[in-house]
Short mmCIF file of C-alpha atoms in Angstrom, two decimals:
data_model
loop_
_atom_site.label_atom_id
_atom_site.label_comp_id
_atom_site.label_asym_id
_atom_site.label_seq_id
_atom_site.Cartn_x
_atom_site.Cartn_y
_atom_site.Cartn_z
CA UNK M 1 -1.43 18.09 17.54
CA UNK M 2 -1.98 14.46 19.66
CA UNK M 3 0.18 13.96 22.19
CA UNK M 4 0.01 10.87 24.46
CA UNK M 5 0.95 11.36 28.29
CA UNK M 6 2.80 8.85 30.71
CA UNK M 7 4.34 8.91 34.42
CA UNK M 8 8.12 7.77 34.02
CA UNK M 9 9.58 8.94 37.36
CA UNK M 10 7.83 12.18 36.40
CA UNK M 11 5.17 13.45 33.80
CA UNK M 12 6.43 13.00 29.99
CA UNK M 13 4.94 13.35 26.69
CA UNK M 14 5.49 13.11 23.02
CA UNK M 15 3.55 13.80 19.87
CA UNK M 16 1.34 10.87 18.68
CA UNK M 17 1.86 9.39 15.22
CA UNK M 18 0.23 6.66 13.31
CA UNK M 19 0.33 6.38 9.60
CA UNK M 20 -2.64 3.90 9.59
CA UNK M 21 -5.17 6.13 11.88
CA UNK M 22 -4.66 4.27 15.11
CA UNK M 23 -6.66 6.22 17.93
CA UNK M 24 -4.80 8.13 20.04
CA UNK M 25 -3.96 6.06 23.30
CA UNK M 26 -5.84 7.46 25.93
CA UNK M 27 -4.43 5.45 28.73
CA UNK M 28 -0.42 4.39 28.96
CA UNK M 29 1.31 2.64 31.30
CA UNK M 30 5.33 1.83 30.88
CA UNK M 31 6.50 -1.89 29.90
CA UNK M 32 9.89 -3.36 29.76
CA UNK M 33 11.85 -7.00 29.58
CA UNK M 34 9.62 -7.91 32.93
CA UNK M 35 6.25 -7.54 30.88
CA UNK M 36 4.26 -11.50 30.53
CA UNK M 37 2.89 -11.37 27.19
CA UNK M 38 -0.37 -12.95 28.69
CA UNK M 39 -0.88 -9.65 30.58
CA UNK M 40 0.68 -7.53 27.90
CA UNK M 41 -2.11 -8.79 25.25
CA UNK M 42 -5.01 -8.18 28.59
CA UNK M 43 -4.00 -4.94 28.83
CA UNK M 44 -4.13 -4.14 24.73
CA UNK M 45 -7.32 -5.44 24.48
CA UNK M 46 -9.10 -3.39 27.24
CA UNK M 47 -6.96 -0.77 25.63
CA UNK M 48 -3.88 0.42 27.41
CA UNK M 49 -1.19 1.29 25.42
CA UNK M 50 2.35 -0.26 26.47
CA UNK M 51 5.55 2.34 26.15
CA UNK M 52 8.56 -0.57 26.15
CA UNK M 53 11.49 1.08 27.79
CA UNK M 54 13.22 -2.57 27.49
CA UNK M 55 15.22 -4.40 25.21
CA UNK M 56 14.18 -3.78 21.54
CA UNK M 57 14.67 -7.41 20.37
CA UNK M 58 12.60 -8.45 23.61
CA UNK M 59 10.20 -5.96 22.47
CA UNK M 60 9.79 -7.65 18.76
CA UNK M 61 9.71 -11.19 20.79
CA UNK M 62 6.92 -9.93 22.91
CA UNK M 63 5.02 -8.34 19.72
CA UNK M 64 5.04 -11.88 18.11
CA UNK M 65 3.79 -13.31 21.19
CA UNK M 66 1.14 -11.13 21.68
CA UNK M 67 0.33 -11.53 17.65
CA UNK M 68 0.18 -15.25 18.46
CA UNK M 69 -2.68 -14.51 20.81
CA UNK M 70 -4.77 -12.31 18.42
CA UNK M 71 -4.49 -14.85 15.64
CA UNK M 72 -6.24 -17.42 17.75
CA UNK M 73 -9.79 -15.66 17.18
CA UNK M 74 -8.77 -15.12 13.20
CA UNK M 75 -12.67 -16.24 11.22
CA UNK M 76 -12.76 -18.87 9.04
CA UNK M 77 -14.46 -18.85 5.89
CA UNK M 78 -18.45 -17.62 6.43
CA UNK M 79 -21.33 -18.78 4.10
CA UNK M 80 -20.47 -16.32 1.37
CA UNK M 81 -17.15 -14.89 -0.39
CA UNK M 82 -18.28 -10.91 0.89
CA UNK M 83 -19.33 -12.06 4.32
CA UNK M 84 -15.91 -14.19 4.69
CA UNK M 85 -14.40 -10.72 3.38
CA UNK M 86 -16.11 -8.69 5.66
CA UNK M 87 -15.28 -11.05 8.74
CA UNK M 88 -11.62 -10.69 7.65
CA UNK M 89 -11.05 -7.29 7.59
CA UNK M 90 -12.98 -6.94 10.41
CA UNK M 91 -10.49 -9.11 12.30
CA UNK M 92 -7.51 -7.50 10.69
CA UNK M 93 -8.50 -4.02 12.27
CA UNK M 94 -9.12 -5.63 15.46
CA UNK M 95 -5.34 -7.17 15.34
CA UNK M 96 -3.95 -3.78 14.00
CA UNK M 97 -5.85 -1.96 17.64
CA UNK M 98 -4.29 -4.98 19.69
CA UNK M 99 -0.74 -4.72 18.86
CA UNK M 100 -0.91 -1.51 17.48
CA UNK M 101 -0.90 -0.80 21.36
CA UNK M 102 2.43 -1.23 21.79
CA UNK M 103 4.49 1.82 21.24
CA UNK M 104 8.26 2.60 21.33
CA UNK M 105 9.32 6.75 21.90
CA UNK M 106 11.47 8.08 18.68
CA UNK M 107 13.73 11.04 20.00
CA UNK M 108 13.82 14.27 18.64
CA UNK M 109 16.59 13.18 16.19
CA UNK M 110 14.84 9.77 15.00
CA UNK M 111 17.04 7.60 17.53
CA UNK M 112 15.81 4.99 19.56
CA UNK M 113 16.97 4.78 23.02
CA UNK M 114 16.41 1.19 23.98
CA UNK M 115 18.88 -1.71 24.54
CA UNK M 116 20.05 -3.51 21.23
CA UNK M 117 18.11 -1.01 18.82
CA UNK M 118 19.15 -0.65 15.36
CA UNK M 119 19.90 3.04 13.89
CA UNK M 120 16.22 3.71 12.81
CA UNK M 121 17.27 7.29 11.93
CA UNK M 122 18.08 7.30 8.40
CA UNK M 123 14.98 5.02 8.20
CA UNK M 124 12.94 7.15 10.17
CA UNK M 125 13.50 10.88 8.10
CA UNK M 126 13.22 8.58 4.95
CA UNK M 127 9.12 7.63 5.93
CA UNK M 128 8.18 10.83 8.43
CA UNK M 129 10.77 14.13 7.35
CA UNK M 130 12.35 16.03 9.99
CA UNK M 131 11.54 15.16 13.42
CA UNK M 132 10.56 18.81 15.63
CA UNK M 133 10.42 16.76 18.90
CA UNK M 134 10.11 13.16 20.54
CA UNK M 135 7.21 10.90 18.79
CA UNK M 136 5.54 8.22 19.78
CA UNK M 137 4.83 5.41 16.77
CA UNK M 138 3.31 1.57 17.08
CA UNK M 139 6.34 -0.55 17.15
CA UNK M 140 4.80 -2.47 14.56
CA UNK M 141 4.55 0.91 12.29
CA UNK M 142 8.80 1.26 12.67
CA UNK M 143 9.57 -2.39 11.66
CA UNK M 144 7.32 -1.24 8.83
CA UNK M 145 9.51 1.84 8.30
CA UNK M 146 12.34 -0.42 8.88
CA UNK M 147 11.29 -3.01 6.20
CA UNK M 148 10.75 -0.18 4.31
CA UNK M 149 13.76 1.49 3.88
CA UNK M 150 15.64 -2.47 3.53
CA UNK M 151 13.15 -2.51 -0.08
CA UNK M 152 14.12 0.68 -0.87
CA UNK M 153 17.77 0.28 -0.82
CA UNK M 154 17.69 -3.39 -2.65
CA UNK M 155 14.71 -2.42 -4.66
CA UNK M 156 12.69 -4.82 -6.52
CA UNK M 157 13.57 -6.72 -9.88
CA UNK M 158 10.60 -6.14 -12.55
CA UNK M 159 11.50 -8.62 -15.37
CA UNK M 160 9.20 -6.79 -17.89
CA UNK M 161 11.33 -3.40 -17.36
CA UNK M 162 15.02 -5.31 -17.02
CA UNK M 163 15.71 -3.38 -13.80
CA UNK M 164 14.92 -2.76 -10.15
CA UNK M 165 12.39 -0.50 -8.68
CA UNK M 166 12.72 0.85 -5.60
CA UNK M 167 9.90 1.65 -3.51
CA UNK M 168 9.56 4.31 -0.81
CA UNK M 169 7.76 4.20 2.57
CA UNK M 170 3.97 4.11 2.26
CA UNK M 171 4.33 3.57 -1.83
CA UNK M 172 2.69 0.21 -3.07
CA UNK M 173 5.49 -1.95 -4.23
CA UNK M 174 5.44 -4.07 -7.76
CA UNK M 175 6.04 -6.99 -6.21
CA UNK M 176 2.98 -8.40 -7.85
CA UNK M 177 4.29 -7.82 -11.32
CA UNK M 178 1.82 -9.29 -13.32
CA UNK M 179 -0.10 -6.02 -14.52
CA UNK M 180 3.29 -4.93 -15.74
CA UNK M 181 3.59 -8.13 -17.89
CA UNK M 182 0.48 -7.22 -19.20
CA UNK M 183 1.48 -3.42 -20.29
CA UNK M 184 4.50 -5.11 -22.16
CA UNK M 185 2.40 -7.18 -23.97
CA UNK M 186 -0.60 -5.21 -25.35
CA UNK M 187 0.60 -2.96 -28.74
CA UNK M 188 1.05 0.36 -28.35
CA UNK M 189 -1.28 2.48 -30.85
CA UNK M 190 -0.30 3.71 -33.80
CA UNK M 191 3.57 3.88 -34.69
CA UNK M 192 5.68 6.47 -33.11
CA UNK M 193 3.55 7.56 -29.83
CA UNK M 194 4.14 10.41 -29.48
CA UNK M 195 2.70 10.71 -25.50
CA UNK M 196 1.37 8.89 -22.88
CA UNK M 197 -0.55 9.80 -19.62
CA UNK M 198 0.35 7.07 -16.78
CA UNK M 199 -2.61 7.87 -13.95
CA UNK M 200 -1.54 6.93 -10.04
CA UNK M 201 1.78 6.00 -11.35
CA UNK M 202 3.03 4.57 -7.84
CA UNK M 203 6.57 3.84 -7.97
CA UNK M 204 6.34 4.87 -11.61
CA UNK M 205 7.32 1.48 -13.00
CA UNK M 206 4.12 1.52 -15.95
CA UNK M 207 5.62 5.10 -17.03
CA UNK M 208 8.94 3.60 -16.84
CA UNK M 209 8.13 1.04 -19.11
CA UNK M 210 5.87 3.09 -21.67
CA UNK M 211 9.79 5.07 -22.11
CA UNK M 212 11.35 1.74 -22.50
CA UNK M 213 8.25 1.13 -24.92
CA UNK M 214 9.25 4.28 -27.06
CA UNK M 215 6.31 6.36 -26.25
CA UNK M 216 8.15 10.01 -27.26
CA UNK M 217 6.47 11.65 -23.90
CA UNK M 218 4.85 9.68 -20.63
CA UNK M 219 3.09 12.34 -18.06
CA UNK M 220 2.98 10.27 -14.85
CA UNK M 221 0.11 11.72 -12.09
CA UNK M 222 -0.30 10.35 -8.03
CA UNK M 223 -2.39 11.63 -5.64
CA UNK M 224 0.09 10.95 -3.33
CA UNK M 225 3.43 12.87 -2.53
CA UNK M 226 5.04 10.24 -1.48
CA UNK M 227 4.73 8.27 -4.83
CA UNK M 228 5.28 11.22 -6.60
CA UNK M 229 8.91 11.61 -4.91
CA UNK M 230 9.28 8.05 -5.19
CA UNK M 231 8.42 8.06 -8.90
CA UNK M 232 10.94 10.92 -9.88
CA UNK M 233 13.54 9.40 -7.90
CA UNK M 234 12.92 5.61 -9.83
CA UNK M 235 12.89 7.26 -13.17
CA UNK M 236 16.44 9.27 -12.28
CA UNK M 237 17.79 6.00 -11.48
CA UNK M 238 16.78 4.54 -14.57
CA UNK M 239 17.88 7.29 -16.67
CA UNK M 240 14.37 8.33 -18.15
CA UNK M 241 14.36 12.21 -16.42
CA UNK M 242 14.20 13.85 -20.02
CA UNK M 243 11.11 11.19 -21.18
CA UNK M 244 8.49 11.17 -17.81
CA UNK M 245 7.52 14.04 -16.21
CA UNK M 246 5.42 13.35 -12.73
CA UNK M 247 2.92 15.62 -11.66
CA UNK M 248 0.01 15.86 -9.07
CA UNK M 249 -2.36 15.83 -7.44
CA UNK M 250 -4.64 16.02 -9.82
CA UNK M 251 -5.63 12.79 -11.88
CA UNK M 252 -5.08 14.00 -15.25
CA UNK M 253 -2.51 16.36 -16.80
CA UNK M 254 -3.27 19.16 -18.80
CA UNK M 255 -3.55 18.23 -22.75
CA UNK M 256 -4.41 14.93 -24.86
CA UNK M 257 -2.24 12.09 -25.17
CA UNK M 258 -2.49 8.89 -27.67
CA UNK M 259 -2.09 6.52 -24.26
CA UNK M 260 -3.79 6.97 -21.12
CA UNK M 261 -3.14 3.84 -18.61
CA UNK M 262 -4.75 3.07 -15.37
CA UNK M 263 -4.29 0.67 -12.58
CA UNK M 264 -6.72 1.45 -9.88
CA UNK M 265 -7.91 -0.09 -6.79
CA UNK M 266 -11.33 -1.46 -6.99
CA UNK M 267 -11.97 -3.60 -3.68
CA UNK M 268 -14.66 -1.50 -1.75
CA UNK M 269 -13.55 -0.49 1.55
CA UNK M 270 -11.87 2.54 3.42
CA UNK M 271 -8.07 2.99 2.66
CA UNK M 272 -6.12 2.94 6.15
CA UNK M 273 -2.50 3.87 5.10
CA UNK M 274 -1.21 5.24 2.17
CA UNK M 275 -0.43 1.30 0.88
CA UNK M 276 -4.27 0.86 1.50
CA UNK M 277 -4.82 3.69 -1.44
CA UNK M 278 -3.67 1.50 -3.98
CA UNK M 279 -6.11 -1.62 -3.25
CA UNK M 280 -9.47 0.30 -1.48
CA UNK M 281 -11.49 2.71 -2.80
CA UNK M 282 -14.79 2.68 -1.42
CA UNK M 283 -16.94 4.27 -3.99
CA UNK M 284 -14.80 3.61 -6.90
CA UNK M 285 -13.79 7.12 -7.30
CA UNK M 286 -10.86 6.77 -9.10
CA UNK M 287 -11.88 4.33 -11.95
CA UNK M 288 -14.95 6.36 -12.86
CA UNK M 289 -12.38 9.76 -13.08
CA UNK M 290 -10.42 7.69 -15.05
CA UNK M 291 -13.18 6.74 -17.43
CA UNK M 292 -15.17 9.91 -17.55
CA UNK M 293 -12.19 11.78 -18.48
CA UNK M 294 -10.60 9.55 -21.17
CA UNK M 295 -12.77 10.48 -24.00
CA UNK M 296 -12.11 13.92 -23.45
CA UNK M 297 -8.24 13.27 -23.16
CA UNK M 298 -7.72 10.90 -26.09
CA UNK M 299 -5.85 11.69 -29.45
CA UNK M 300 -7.45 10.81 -32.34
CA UNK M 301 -7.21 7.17 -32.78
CA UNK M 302 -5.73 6.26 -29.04
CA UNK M 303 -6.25 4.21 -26.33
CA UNK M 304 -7.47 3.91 -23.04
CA UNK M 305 -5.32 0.77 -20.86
CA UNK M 306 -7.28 0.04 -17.32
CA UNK M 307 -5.43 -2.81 -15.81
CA UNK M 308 -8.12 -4.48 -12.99
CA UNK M 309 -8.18 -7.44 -10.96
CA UNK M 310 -11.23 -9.10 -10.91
CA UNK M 311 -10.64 -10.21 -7.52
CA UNK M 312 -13.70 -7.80 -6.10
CA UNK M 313 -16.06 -9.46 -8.51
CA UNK M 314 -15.27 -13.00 -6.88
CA UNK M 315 -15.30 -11.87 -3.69
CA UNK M 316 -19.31 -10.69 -4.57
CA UNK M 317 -18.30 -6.93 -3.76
CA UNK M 318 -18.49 -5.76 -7.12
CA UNK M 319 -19.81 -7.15 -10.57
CA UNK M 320 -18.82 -6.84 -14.39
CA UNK M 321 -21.59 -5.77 -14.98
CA UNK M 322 -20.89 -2.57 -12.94
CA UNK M 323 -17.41 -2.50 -14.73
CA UNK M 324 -19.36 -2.59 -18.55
CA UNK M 325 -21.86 0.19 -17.86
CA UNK M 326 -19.43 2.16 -16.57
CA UNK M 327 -17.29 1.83 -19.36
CA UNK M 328 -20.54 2.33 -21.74
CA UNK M 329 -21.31 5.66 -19.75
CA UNK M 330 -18.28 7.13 -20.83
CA UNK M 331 -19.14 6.99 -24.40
CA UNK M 332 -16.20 4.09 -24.43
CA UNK M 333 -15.82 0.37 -26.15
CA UNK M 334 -13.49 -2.61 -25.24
CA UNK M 335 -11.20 -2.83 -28.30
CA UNK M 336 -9.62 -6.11 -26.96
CA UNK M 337 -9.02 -7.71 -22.59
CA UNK M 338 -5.83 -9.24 -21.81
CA UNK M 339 -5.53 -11.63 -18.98
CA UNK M 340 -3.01 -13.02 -16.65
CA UNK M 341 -3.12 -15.46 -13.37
CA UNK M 342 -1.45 -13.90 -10.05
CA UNK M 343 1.69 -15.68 -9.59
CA UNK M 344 1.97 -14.43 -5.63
CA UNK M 345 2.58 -16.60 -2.75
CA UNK M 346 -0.94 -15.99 -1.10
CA UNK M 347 -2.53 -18.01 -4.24
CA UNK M 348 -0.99 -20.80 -2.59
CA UNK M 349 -1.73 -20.31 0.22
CA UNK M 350 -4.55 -22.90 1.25
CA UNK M 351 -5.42 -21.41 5.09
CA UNK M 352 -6.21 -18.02 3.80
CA UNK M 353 -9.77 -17.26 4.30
CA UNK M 354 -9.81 -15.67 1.05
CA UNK M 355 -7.94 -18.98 -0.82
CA UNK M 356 -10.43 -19.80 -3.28
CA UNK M 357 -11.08 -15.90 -4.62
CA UNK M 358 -7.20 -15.02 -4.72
CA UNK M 359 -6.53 -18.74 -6.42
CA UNK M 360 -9.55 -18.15 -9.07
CA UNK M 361 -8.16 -14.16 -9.61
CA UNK M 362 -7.66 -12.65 -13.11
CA UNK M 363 -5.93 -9.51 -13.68
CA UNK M 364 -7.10 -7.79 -17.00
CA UNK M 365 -5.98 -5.30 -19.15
CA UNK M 366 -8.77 -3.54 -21.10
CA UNK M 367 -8.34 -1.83 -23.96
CA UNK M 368 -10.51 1.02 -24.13
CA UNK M 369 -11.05 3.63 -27.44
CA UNK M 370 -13.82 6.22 -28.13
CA UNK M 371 -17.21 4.87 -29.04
#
């Protein structure tokens, strides 16, 4: 177990937690309302961590300020779409270090006991269980559990399903629903499905709305415990408990089914958090599982969906041409492609680096059947 160490009148200590692989601070001094962000910022970049025993809504001022700072070395675009890429990832782990160094102390039953703190406890057991002791987190990782449990309890409205999803900590969230405009639209094979297979279901939302579709039977599968609570809890909500069963770890259930969907990540790059899962995957693991299995798992006469954003491709990080043999390998053919334009904020968004890829994006769903 980590544990970080600090001299508050005498020596103290609490178990070290950070759900996006922050390094253990080696070095902590104590901060409160006195703390100049100018030195605050010095001290995170030479690597000190900061454990605010101030107000809590000075804290979040400070954290702004000291984002403020970081965001004045942010890269422009480089000569290339990768190296701009690159460049900007780089820089976004090098912000997450900086104010990832300051930390706030969560006590052994989730409260925090600063000035002017909101109850973070119901918050708190929602993203990390039962607490066994005090913890120290990134005060920028518990307005994420924060924000967190806000989505969760207002959920978020998927027109192509009629109803709200709600997403749990550390469980991408459908806000970009585009790929599930694109699963409404494509025709289901053959009449009366019988069952489907929905792989890295998430929230659930795709096997949600295979039910809605008819399909008799949807087996949803995540890697992830987290989605697969947050999956069973989405489909009890919408009433679909005796329709989609979730399962896991493994990719694919046991059996055959005439549907097998897929929405994987396919940006190359090491997955940081569990939200990172769903957008990096470094040596495409998941979409070649996904395709080397489908044959193999296919009724007679079925389908294979893969819903992808081509984003990777226009960043120069991947090509199609990886994407066809792949699919080729598998003893697979394209039966049709649907397409769709993101309709997220960040497309308009002209002083992103990463403007001209996200504007020119195209998220595809490929219809895949035995060769």
């Amino acid at each position: 177990m980590s544990t970080i160490h600090w001299i508050e009148a005498q020596p103290r200590s609490a178990r070290w937690h950070s759900e996006s692989g922050l390094p253990l601070p080696r070095r902590v001094v104590v901060a409160d309302d006195r703390m100049r962000a100018a030195v605050a910022y010095r001290l995170a970049c030479e690597g000190t961590a900061l454990l605010w025993r101030g107000d809590f809504q000075n804290a979040r001022q400070l954290l702004r300020a000291m984002d403020r700072r970081v965001g004045r070395a942010a890269p422009g675009a480089a000569q290339t779409p990768a190296e701009t890429f690159r460049l900007y990832r780089r820089f976004r782990a090098h912000r997450a270090r900086v104010i990832g160094k300051l930390l706030v102390v969560l006590e052994e039953d989730h409260t925090l006991a600063l000035r002017r703190a909101p109850d973070v406890g119901r918050a708190c057991a929602e993203a990390y269980g039962s607490s066994d002791g005090p913890v120290a987190v990134a005060l920028t990782e518990l307005l994420g559990v924060i924000s967190a449990r806000e989505w969760r309890e207002s959920g978020v409205y998927v027109p192509a399903l009629g109803a709200r999803i709600h997403p749990h900590y550390g469980v991408f969230a459908p806000t970009r629903s585009e790929y599930v405009d694109l699963a409404a639209r494509a025709p289901v094979p053959g009449p009366g499905m019988r069952a489907a297979f929905d792989l890295g279901t998430g929230t659930g939302v795709l096997a949600a709305l295979l039910a809605r579709r008819g399909v008799g039977r949807v087996v949803a599968t995540d890697v992830s415990a987290r989605a697969r609570a947050c999956a069973r809890d989405n489909v009890r909500r919408l009433g679909l408990g005796r329709v989609v069963r979730v399962t896991g770890p493994e990719l694919y259930p046991d059996g055959r089914a005439g549907l097998v969907v897929c929405n994987p990540p396919w940006i190359p790059g090491r997955p940081a958090s569990d939200l990172d899962l769903g957008v990096y995957d470094a040596g495409g693991g998941m979409l070649h599982g996904f395709l080397d299995g489908l044959a193999d798992r296919l009724e007679p006469g079925g389908e294979g969906w893969l819903v992808l954003s081509d984003l990777a491709e226009r960043l120069g990080l991947r090509s199609r041409a990886e994407l066809l043999t792949a699919i080729e390998a598998a003893g697979l053919r394209v039966v049709d492609r649907l397409d769709t334009r993101p309709r997220h904020a960040r497309v308009r968004d002209t002083h992103d680096p990463l403007h001209a890829a996200r504007a020119a994006e195209v998220t595809s769903l490929w219809r895949l059947a035995v060769a």
